[in-house]
């Protein structure tokens, strides 16, 4: 696509949305690490200097897209939790059901996990303080939404919901970096099958870690969550 110069706020908003949508389409084809500003500019039909009029860097584009993806996921998660958690079950059972739903839902969104994996080490490194503040404000609002979802189904978790949410999303990002393994790793597993014990399937790895985290912050015998 090609654009004429944006002369109104509405036109600028359209340009920004086109850049974000094009980046999202690229992430369906390649990992975050391979998304380049040059290729993004080519696909969106703007010179790289013009893309930088709307986003100060490649990382700024991806941070805003991370917030978009996170918001869409939380909307879907609300419905998935409503269907997957039995309101009449015991607290530990509800916690296990909640962990199952969250881990399965995240495992289905490998792009979101990839973005979380790149967030701290890459995406927050080449952006201004203003972009970081805007991103963190958005993240804080998303954290509040996710925490409230958890407390709706497992109210016993209390204030520990925020800590769990942060750790669960960080874990999804860390585990997502191992999936899928590169061809060289798969070849090594094929040549030496005993090394296959090191291979992780994202759904299984997330289920184990997310459920363990959740049970770890769940109060025992009606008391406060561990560490409080």
PDB file of N, CA and C in Angstrom, residues 137-227:
ATOM      1  N   UNK A 137       2.218   2.348  31.773  1.00  0.00           N
ATOM      2  CA  UNK A 137       0.859   2.708  32.209  1.00  0.00           C
ATOM      3  C   UNK A 137      -0.149   1.722  31.630  1.00  0.00           C
ATOM      4  N   UNK A 138       0.011   1.410  30.352  1.00  0.00           N
ATOM      5  CA  UNK A 138      -0.891   0.445  29.715  1.00  0.00           C
ATOM      6  C   UNK A 138      -0.751  -0.927  30.363  1.00  0.00           C
ATOM      7  N   UNK A 139       0.480  -1.336  30.642  1.00  0.00           N
ATOM      8  CA  UNK A 139       0.710  -2.635  31.276  1.00  0.00           C
ATOM      9  C   UNK A 139       0.093  -2.686  32.668  1.00  0.00           C
ATOM     10  N   UNK A 140       0.179  -1.577  33.388  1.00  0.00           N
ATOM     11  CA  UNK A 140      -0.404  -1.517  34.733  1.00  0.00           C
ATOM     12  C   UNK A 140      -1.910  -1.706  34.672  1.00  0.00           C
ATOM     13  N   UNK A 141      -2.542  -1.096  33.685  1.00  0.00           N
ATOM     14  CA  UNK A 141      -3.991  -1.239  33.526  1.00  0.00           C
ATOM     15  C   UNK A 141      -4.351  -2.684  33.156  1.00  0.00           C
ATOM     16  N   UNK A 142      -3.563  -3.297  32.272  1.00  0.00           N
ATOM     17  CA  UNK A 142      -3.819  -4.691  31.898  1.00  0.00           C
ATOM     18  C   UNK A 142      -3.619  -5.614  33.100  1.00  0.00           C
ATOM     19  N   UNK A 143      -2.619  -5.322  33.920  1.00  0.00           N
ATOM     20  CA  UNK A 143      -2.372  -6.131  35.113  1.00  0.00           C
ATOM     21  C   UNK A 143      -3.563  -6.074  36.057  1.00  0.00           C
ATOM     22  N   UNK A 144      -4.134  -4.886  36.205  1.00  0.00           N
ATOM     23  CA  UNK A 144      -5.308  -4.736  37.068  1.00  0.00           C
ATOM     24  C   UNK A 144      -6.479  -5.559  36.531  1.00  0.00           C
ATOM     25  N   UNK A 145      -6.657  -5.547  35.218  1.00  0.00           N
ATOM     26  CA  UNK A 145      -7.738  -6.321  34.602  1.00  0.00           C
ATOM     27  C   UNK A 145      -7.540  -7.811  34.822  1.00  0.00           C
ATOM     28  N   UNK A 146      -6.327  -8.302  34.589  1.00  0.00           N
ATOM     29  CA  UNK A 146      -6.057  -9.725  34.760  1.00  0.00           C
ATOM     30  C   UNK A 146      -6.201 -10.136  36.223  1.00  0.00           C
ATOM     31  N   UNK A 147      -5.720  -9.302  37.125  1.00  0.00           N
ATOM     32  CA  UNK A 147      -5.823  -9.618  38.556  1.00  0.00           C
ATOM     33  C   UNK A 147      -7.272  -9.718  38.997  1.00  0.00           C
ATOM     34  N   UNK A 148      -8.100  -8.813  38.501  1.00  0.00           N
ATOM     35  CA  UNK A 148      -9.516  -8.847  38.838  1.00  0.00           C
ATOM     36  C   UNK A 148     -10.177 -10.104  38.296  1.00  0.00           C
ATOM     37  N   UNK A 149      -9.779 -10.541  37.095  1.00  0.00           N
ATOM     38  CA  UNK A 149     -10.305 -11.795  36.545  1.00  0.00           C
ATOM     39  C   UNK A 149      -9.980 -12.968  37.470  1.00  0.00           C
ATOM     40  N   UNK A 150      -8.751 -13.013  37.962  1.00  0.00           N
ATOM     41  CA  UNK A 150      -8.357 -14.094  38.860  1.00  0.00           C
ATOM     42  C   UNK A 150      -9.176 -14.063  40.146  1.00  0.00           C
ATOM     43  N   UNK A 151      -9.302 -12.875  40.735  1.00  0.00           N
ATOM     44  CA  UNK A 151     -10.030 -12.775  41.997  1.00  0.00           C
ATOM     45  C   UNK A 151     -11.516 -13.095  41.824  1.00  0.00           C
ATOM     46  N   UNK A 152     -12.032 -12.899  40.612  1.00  0.00           N
ATOM     47  CA  UNK A 152     -13.436 -13.229  40.357  1.00  0.00           C
ATOM     48  C   UNK A 152     -13.670 -14.726  40.504  1.00  0.00           C
ATOM     49  N   UNK A 153     -12.680 -15.532  40.121  1.00  0.00           N
ATOM     50  CA  UNK A 153     -12.853 -16.983  40.144  1.00  0.00           C
ATOM     51  C   UNK A 153     -12.182 -17.645  41.351  1.00  0.00           C
ATOM     52  N   UNK A 154     -11.110 -17.027  41.857  1.00  0.00           N
ATOM     53  CA  UNK A 154     -10.434 -17.540  43.053  1.00  0.00           C
ATOM     54  C   UNK A 154     -10.207 -16.354  43.990  1.00  0.00           C
ATOM     55  N   UNK A 155     -11.279 -15.866  44.639  1.00  0.00           N
ATOM     56  CA  UNK A 155     -11.137 -14.683  45.495  1.00  0.00           C
ATOM     57  C   UNK A 155     -10.166 -14.898  46.648  1.00  0.00           C
ATOM     58  N   UNK A 156      -9.931 -16.163  47.000  1.00  0.00           N
ATOM     59  CA  UNK A 156      -9.020 -16.455  48.110  1.00  0.00           C
ATOM     60  C   UNK A 156      -7.600 -15.960  47.850  1.00  0.00           C
ATOM     61  N   UNK A 157      -7.270 -15.732  46.604  1.00  0.00           N
ATOM     62  CA  UNK A 157      -5.902 -15.318  46.272  1.00  0.00           C
ATOM     63  C   UNK A 157      -5.598 -13.904  46.750  1.00  0.00           C
ATOM     64  N   UNK A 158      -6.610 -13.064  46.854  1.00  0.00           N
ATOM     65  CA  UNK A 158      -6.443 -11.716  47.406  1.00  0.00           C
ATOM     66  C   UNK A 158      -5.422 -10.873  46.664  1.00  0.00           C
ATOM     67  N   UNK A 159      -4.601 -10.167  47.447  1.00  0.00           N
ATOM     68  CA  UNK A 159      -3.615  -9.255  46.857  1.00  0.00           C
ATOM     69  C   UNK A 159      -2.487  -9.976  46.126  1.00  0.00           C
ATOM     70  N   UNK A 160      -2.367 -11.278  46.328  1.00  0.00           N
ATOM     71  CA  UNK A 160      -1.317 -12.024  45.643  1.00  0.00           C
ATOM     72  C   UNK A 160      -1.600 -12.192  44.156  1.00  0.00           C
ATOM     73  N   UNK A 161      -2.796 -11.806  43.716  1.00  0.00           N
ATOM     74  CA  UNK A 161      -3.146 -11.941  42.300  1.00  0.00           C
ATOM     75  C   UNK A 161      -2.177 -11.174  41.408  1.00  0.00           C
ATOM     76  N   UNK A 162      -1.809  -9.964  41.800  1.00  0.00           N
ATOM     77  CA  UNK A 162      -0.899  -9.161  40.976  1.00  0.00           C
ATOM     78  C   UNK A 162       0.451  -9.837  40.827  1.00  0.00           C
ATOM     79  N   UNK A 163       0.963 -10.370  41.930  1.00  0.00           N
ATOM     80  CA  UNK A 163       2.274 -11.028  41.880  1.00  0.00           C
ATOM     81  C   UNK A 163       2.215 -12.254  40.978  1.00  0.00           C
ATOM     82  N   UNK A 164       1.136 -13.022  41.105  1.00  0.00           N
ATOM     83  CA  UNK A 164       0.999 -14.197  40.260  1.00  0.00           C
ATOM     84  C   UNK A 164       0.933 -13.806  38.783  1.00  0.00           C
ATOM     85  N   UNK A 165       0.142 -12.793  38.453  1.00  0.00           N
ATOM     86  CA  UNK A 165      -0.002 -12.385  37.050  1.00  0.00           C
ATOM     87  C   UNK A 165       1.331 -11.985  36.447  1.00  0.00           C
ATOM     88  N   UNK A 166       2.108 -11.205  37.169  1.00  0.00           N
ATOM     89  CA  UNK A 166       3.416 -10.787  36.674  1.00  0.00           C
ATOM     90  C   UNK A 166       4.319 -11.988  36.421  1.00  0.00           C
ATOM     91  N   UNK A 167       4.345 -12.916  37.369  1.00  0.00           N
ATOM     92  CA  UNK A 167       5.213 -14.078  37.229  1.00  0.00           C
ATOM     93  C   UNK A 167       4.732 -15.003  36.112  1.00  0.00           C
ATOM     94  N   UNK A 168       3.414 -15.151  35.968  1.00  0.00           N
ATOM     95  CA  UNK A 168       2.879 -16.026  34.922  1.00  0.00           C
ATOM     96  C   UNK A 168       3.223 -15.500  33.538  1.00  0.00           C
ATOM     97  N   UNK A 169       3.089 -14.193  33.332  1.00  0.00           N
ATOM     98  CA  UNK A 169       3.376 -13.622  32.024  1.00  0.00           C
ATOM     99  C   UNK A 169       4.877 -13.645  31.731  1.00  0.00           C
ATOM    100  N   UNK A 170       5.692 -13.399  32.761  1.00  0.00           N
ATOM    101  CA  UNK A 170       7.144 -13.479  32.567  1.00  0.00           C
ATOM    102  C   UNK A 170       7.553 -14.913  32.232  1.00  0.00           C
ATOM    103  N   UNK A 171       6.918 -15.875  32.881  1.00  0.00           N
ATOM    104  CA  UNK A 171       7.203 -17.279  32.611  1.00  0.00           C
ATOM    105  C   UNK A 171       6.813 -17.659  31.186  1.00  0.00           C
ATOM    106  N   UNK A 172       5.656 -17.175  30.745  1.00  0.00           N
ATOM    107  CA  UNK A 172       5.216 -17.454  29.370  1.00  0.00           C
ATOM    108  C   UNK A 172       6.230 -16.916  28.375  1.00  0.00           C
ATOM    109  N   UNK A 173       6.777 -15.724  28.645  1.00  0.00           N
ATOM    110  CA  UNK A 173       7.789 -15.165  27.764  1.00  0.00           C
ATOM    111  C   UNK A 173       9.070 -15.977  27.764  1.00  0.00           C
ATOM    112  N   UNK A 174       9.494 -16.415  28.954  1.00  0.00           N
ATOM    113  CA  UNK A 174      10.736 -17.191  29.043  1.00  0.00           C
ATOM    114  C   UNK A 174      10.600 -18.542  28.355  1.00  0.00           C
ATOM    115  N   UNK A 175       9.490 -19.237  28.601  1.00  0.00           N
ATOM    116  CA  UNK A 175       9.298 -20.555  27.985  1.00  0.00           C
ATOM    117  C   UNK A 175       9.089 -20.441  26.478  1.00  0.00           C
ATOM    118  N   UNK A 176       8.467 -19.335  26.057  1.00  0.00           N
ATOM    119  CA  UNK A 176       8.201 -19.151  24.639  1.00  0.00           C
ATOM    120  C   UNK A 176       9.456 -19.048  23.798  1.00  0.00           C
ATOM    121  N   UNK A 177      10.580 -18.672  24.402  1.00  0.00           N
ATOM    122  CA  UNK A 177      11.831 -18.548  23.645  1.00  0.00           C
ATOM    123  C   UNK A 177      12.370 -19.911  23.209  1.00  0.00           C
ATOM    124  N   UNK A 178      11.885 -20.985  23.806  1.00  0.00           N
ATOM    125  CA  UNK A 178      12.366 -22.323  23.463  1.00  0.00           C
ATOM    126  C   UNK A 178      11.488 -23.017  22.424  1.00  0.00           C
ATOM    127  N   UNK A 179      10.410 -22.340  22.001  1.00  0.00           N
ATOM    128  CA  UNK A 179       9.435 -22.971  21.107  1.00  0.00           C
ATOM    129  C   UNK A 179       9.221 -22.105  19.873  1.00  0.00           C
ATOM    130  N   UNK A 180       9.297 -22.687  18.659  1.00  0.00           N
ATOM    131  CA  UNK A 180       9.783 -24.045  18.399  1.00  0.00           C
ATOM    132  C   UNK A 180      11.306 -24.083  18.423  1.00  0.00           C
ATOM    133  N   UNK A 181      11.899 -25.237  18.698  1.00  0.00           N
ATOM    134  CA  UNK A 181      13.359 -25.333  18.676  1.00  0.00           C
ATOM    135  C   UNK A 181      13.883 -25.099  17.266  1.00  0.00           C
ATOM    136  N   UNK A 182      15.080 -24.514  17.129  1.00  0.00           N
ATOM    137  CA  UNK A 182      15.659 -24.337  15.799  1.00  0.00           C
ATOM    138  C   UNK A 182      16.030 -25.684  15.185  1.00  0.00           C
ATOM    139  N   UNK A 183      16.202 -25.728  13.860  1.00  0.00           N
ATOM    140  CA  UNK A 183      16.511 -26.999  13.181  1.00  0.00           C
ATOM    141  C   UNK A 183      17.731 -27.718  13.752  1.00  0.00           C
ATOM    142  N   UNK A 184      18.755 -26.975  14.149  1.00  0.00           N
ATOM    143  CA  UNK A 184      19.960 -27.616  14.682  1.00  0.00           C
ATOM    144  C   UNK A 184      19.669 -28.367  15.977  1.00  0.00           C
ATOM    145  N   UNK A 185      18.797 -27.807  16.804  1.00  0.00           N
ATOM    146  CA  UNK A 185      18.442 -28.471  18.066  1.00  0.00           C
ATOM    147  C   UNK A 185      17.616 -29.719  17.787  1.00  0.00           C
ATOM    148  N   UNK A 186      16.661 -29.620  16.873  1.00  0.00           N
ATOM    149  CA  UNK A 186      15.856 -30.786  16.514  1.00  0.00           C
ATOM    150  C   UNK A 186      16.729 -31.896  15.936  1.00  0.00           C
ATOM    151  N   UNK A 187      17.723 -31.494  15.137  1.00  0.00           N
ATOM    152  CA  UNK A 187      18.639 -32.485  14.564  1.00  0.00           C
ATOM    153  C   UNK A 187      19.453 -33.181  15.656  1.00  0.00           C
ATOM    154  N   UNK A 188      19.876 -32.416  16.646  1.00  0.00           N
ATOM    155  CA  UNK A 188      20.643 -32.993  17.752  1.00  0.00           C
ATOM    156  C   UNK A 188      19.791 -34.006  18.523  1.00  0.00           C
ATOM    157  N   UNK A 189      18.524 -33.669  18.766  1.00  0.00           N
ATOM    158  CA  UNK A 189      17.629 -34.605  19.449  1.00  0.00           C
ATOM    159  C   UNK A 189      17.435 -35.880  18.622  1.00  0.00           C
ATOM    160  N   UNK A 190      17.340 -35.727  17.295  1.00  0.00           N
ATOM    161  CA  UNK A 190      17.135 -36.888  16.431  1.00  0.00           C
ATOM    162  C   UNK A 190      18.356 -37.798  16.436  1.00  0.00           C
ATOM    163  N   UNK A 191      19.550 -37.212  16.460  1.00  0.00           N
ATOM    164  CA  UNK A 191      20.777 -37.997  16.426  1.00  0.00           C
ATOM    165  C   UNK A 191      21.098 -38.632  17.776  1.00  0.00           C
ATOM    166  N   UNK A 192      20.716 -37.938  18.853  1.00  0.00           N
ATOM    167  CA  UNK A 192      20.949 -38.469  20.201  1.00  0.00           C
ATOM    168  C   UNK A 192      19.643 -38.384  20.991  1.00  0.00           C
ATOM    169  N   UNK A 193      18.771 -39.390  20.850  1.00  0.00           N
ATOM    170  CA  UNK A 193      17.436 -39.346  21.457  1.00  0.00           C
ATOM    171  C   UNK A 193      17.438 -39.100  22.962  1.00  0.00           C
ATOM    172  N   UNK A 194      18.516 -39.508  23.651  1.00  0.00           N
ATOM    173  CA  UNK A 194      18.555 -39.286  25.100  1.00  0.00           C
ATOM    174  C   UNK A 194      18.543 -37.802  25.455  1.00  0.00           C
ATOM    175  N   UNK A 195      18.925 -36.953  24.505  1.00  0.00           N
ATOM    176  CA  UNK A 195      18.893 -35.511  24.748  1.00  0.00           C
ATOM    177  C   UNK A 195      17.471 -34.959  24.698  1.00  0.00           C
ATOM    178  N   UNK A 196      16.541 -35.773  24.205  1.00  0.00           N
ATOM    179  CA  UNK A 196      15.159 -35.320  24.080  1.00  0.00           C
ATOM    180  C   UNK A 196      14.520 -34.952  25.394  1.00  0.00           C
ATOM    181  N   UNK A 197      15.099 -35.383  26.520  1.00  0.00           N
ATOM    182  CA  UNK A 197      14.554 -35.014  27.822  1.00  0.00           C
ATOM    183  C   UNK A 197      14.602 -33.500  28.032  1.00  0.00           C
ATOM    184  N   UNK A 198      15.473 -32.824  27.281  1.00  0.00           N
ATOM    185  CA  UNK A 198      15.606 -31.367  27.390  1.00  0.00           C
ATOM    186  C   UNK A 198      14.569 -30.629  26.561  1.00  0.00           C
ATOM    187  N   UNK A 199      13.836 -31.365  25.723  1.00  0.00           N
ATOM    188  CA  UNK A 199      12.831 -30.727  24.857  1.00  0.00           C
ATOM    189  C   UNK A 199      11.584 -30.389  25.662  1.00  0.00           C
ATOM    190  N   UNK A 200      11.047 -29.192  25.452  1.00  0.00           N
ATOM    191  CA  UNK A 200       9.848 -28.761  26.154  1.00  0.00           C
ATOM    192  C   UNK A 200       8.728 -28.484  25.166  1.00  0.00           C
ATOM    193  N   UNK A 201       7.546 -29.010  25.463  1.00  0.00           N
ATOM    194  CA  UNK A 201       6.340 -28.633  24.744  1.00  0.00           C
ATOM    195  C   UNK A 201       5.707 -27.481  25.504  1.00  0.00           C
ATOM    196  N   UNK A 202       5.400 -26.398  24.815  1.00  0.00           N
ATOM    197  CA  UNK A 202       4.925 -25.192  25.494  1.00  0.00           C
ATOM    198  C   UNK A 202       3.673 -25.434  26.341  1.00  0.00           C
ATOM    199  N   UNK A 203       2.638 -26.110  25.849  1.00  0.00           N
ATOM    200  CA  UNK A 203       1.441 -26.311  26.693  1.00  0.00           C
ATOM    201  C   UNK A 203       1.754 -27.024  28.006  1.00  0.00           C
ATOM    202  N   UNK A 204       2.583 -28.085  27.945  1.00  0.00           N
ATOM    203  CA  UNK A 204       2.903 -28.849  29.149  1.00  0.00           C
ATOM    204  C   UNK A 204       3.761 -28.031  30.112  1.00  0.00           C
ATOM    205  N   UNK A 205       4.740 -27.325  29.560  1.00  0.00           N
ATOM    206  CA  UNK A 205       5.623 -26.521  30.410  1.00  0.00           C
ATOM    207  C   UNK A 205       4.852 -25.395  31.097  1.00  0.00           C
ATOM    208  N   UNK A 206       3.969 -24.752  30.359  1.00  0.00           N
ATOM    209  CA  UNK A 206       3.167 -23.684  30.948  1.00  0.00           C
ATOM    210  C   UNK A 206       2.208 -24.228  31.999  1.00  0.00           C
ATOM    211  N   UNK A 207       1.592 -25.361  31.719  1.00  0.00           N
ATOM    212  CA  UNK A 207       0.645 -25.932  32.674  1.00  0.00           C
ATOM    213  C   UNK A 207       1.335 -26.214  34.006  1.00  0.00           C
ATOM    214  N   UNK A 208       2.506 -26.805  33.956  1.00  0.00           N
ATOM    215  CA  UNK A 208       3.233 -27.138  35.181  1.00  0.00           C
ATOM    216  C   UNK A 208       3.631 -25.888  35.955  1.00  0.00           C
ATOM    217  N   UNK A 209       4.234 -24.917  35.254  1.00  0.00           N
ATOM    218  CA  UNK A 209       4.762 -23.750  35.959  1.00  0.00           C
ATOM    219  C   UNK A 209       3.656 -22.794  36.423  1.00  0.00           C
ATOM    220  N   UNK A 210       2.653 -22.549  35.564  1.00  0.00           N
ATOM    221  CA  UNK A 210       1.585 -21.627  35.945  1.00  0.00           C
ATOM    222  C   UNK A 210       0.774 -22.186  37.106  1.00  0.00           C
ATOM    223  N   UNK A 211       0.447 -23.478  37.054  1.00  0.00           N
ATOM    224  CA  UNK A 211      -0.314 -24.081  38.145  1.00  0.00           C
ATOM    225  C   UNK A 211       0.492 -24.083  39.436  1.00  0.00           C
ATOM    226  N   UNK A 212       1.777 -24.382  39.348  1.00  0.00           N
ATOM    227  CA  UNK A 212       2.624 -24.369  40.546  1.00  0.00           C
ATOM    228  C   UNK A 212       2.705 -22.975  41.142  1.00  0.00           C
ATOM    229  N   UNK A 213       2.851 -21.957  40.288  1.00  0.00           N
ATOM    230  CA  UNK A 213       2.883 -20.585  40.779  1.00  0.00           C
ATOM    231  C   UNK A 213       1.585 -20.216  41.492  1.00  0.00           C
ATOM    232  N   UNK A 214       0.477 -20.597  40.883  1.00  0.00           N
ATOM    233  CA  UNK A 214      -0.821 -20.238  41.443  1.00  0.00           C
ATOM    234  C   UNK A 214      -1.061 -20.920  42.781  1.00  0.00           C
ATOM    235  N   UNK A 215      -0.758 -22.204  42.865  1.00  0.00           N
ATOM    236  CA  UNK A 215      -0.929 -22.913  44.132  1.00  0.00           C
ATOM    237  C   UNK A 215       0.029 -22.373  45.189  1.00  0.00           C
ATOM    238  N   UNK A 216       1.176 -21.871  44.748  1.00  0.00           N
ATOM    239  CA  UNK A 216       2.146 -21.332  45.687  1.00  0.00           C
ATOM    240  C   UNK A 216       1.699 -20.047  46.364  1.00  0.00           C
ATOM    241  N   UNK A 217       0.853 -19.260  45.692  1.00  0.00           N
ATOM    242  CA  UNK A 217       0.389 -18.009  46.302  1.00  0.00           C
ATOM    243  C   UNK A 217      -1.006 -18.149  46.903  1.00  0.00           C
ATOM    244  N   UNK A 218      -1.620 -19.340  46.753  1.00  0.00           N
ATOM    245  CA  UNK A 218      -2.943 -19.550  47.329  1.00  0.00           C
ATOM    246  C   UNK A 218      -2.809 -19.687  48.850  1.00  0.00           C
ATOM    247  N   UNK A 219      -3.658 -19.023  49.624  1.00  0.00           N
ATOM    248  CA  UNK A 219      -3.584 -19.118  51.089  1.00  0.00           C
ATOM    249  C   UNK A 219      -3.760 -20.554  51.573  1.00  0.00           C
ATOM    250  N   UNK A 220      -3.120 -20.879  52.659  1.00  0.00           N
ATOM    251  CA  UNK A 220      -3.260 -22.188  53.279  1.00  0.00           C
ATOM    252  C   UNK A 220      -4.142 -22.092  54.508  1.00  0.00           C
ATOM    253  N   UNK A 221      -5.144 -22.944  54.598  1.00  0.00           N
ATOM    254  CA  UNK A 221      -6.030 -23.003  55.777  1.00  0.00           C
ATOM    255  C   UNK A 221      -6.640 -21.656  56.100  1.00  0.00           C
ATOM    256  N   UNK A 222      -6.994 -20.906  55.051  1.00  0.00           N
ATOM    257  CA  UNK A 222      -7.675 -19.641  55.286  1.00  0.00           C
ATOM    258  C   UNK A 222      -6.771 -18.505  55.667  1.00  0.00           C
ATOM    259  N   UNK A 223      -5.445 -18.762  55.720  1.00  0.00           N
ATOM    260  CA  UNK A 223      -4.533 -17.695  56.100  1.00  0.00           C
ATOM    261  C   UNK A 223      -4.117 -16.849  54.923  1.00  0.00           C
ATOM    262  N   UNK A 224      -3.104 -16.016  55.139  1.00  0.00           N
ATOM    263  CA  UNK A 224      -2.612 -15.142  54.080  1.00  0.00           C
ATOM    264  C   UNK A 224      -1.770 -15.941  53.116  1.00  0.00           C
ATOM    265  N   UNK A 225      -1.653 -15.471  51.855  1.00  0.00           N
ATOM    266  CA  UNK A 225      -0.780 -16.141  50.896  1.00  0.00           C
ATOM    267  C   UNK A 225       0.649 -16.180  51.391  1.00  0.00           C
ATOM    268  N   UNK A 226       1.424 -17.203  50.972  1.00  0.00           N
ATOM    269  CA  UNK A 226       2.818 -17.279  51.381  1.00  0.00           C
ATOM    270  C   UNK A 226       3.568 -15.984  51.087  1.00  0.00           C
ATOM    271  N   UNK A 227       4.427 -15.586  52.023  1.00  0.00           N
ATOM    272  CA  UNK A 227       5.229 -14.384  51.806  1.00  0.00           C
ATOM    273  C   UNK A 227       4.565 -13.108  52.248  1.00  0.00           C
TER     274      UNK A 227
END
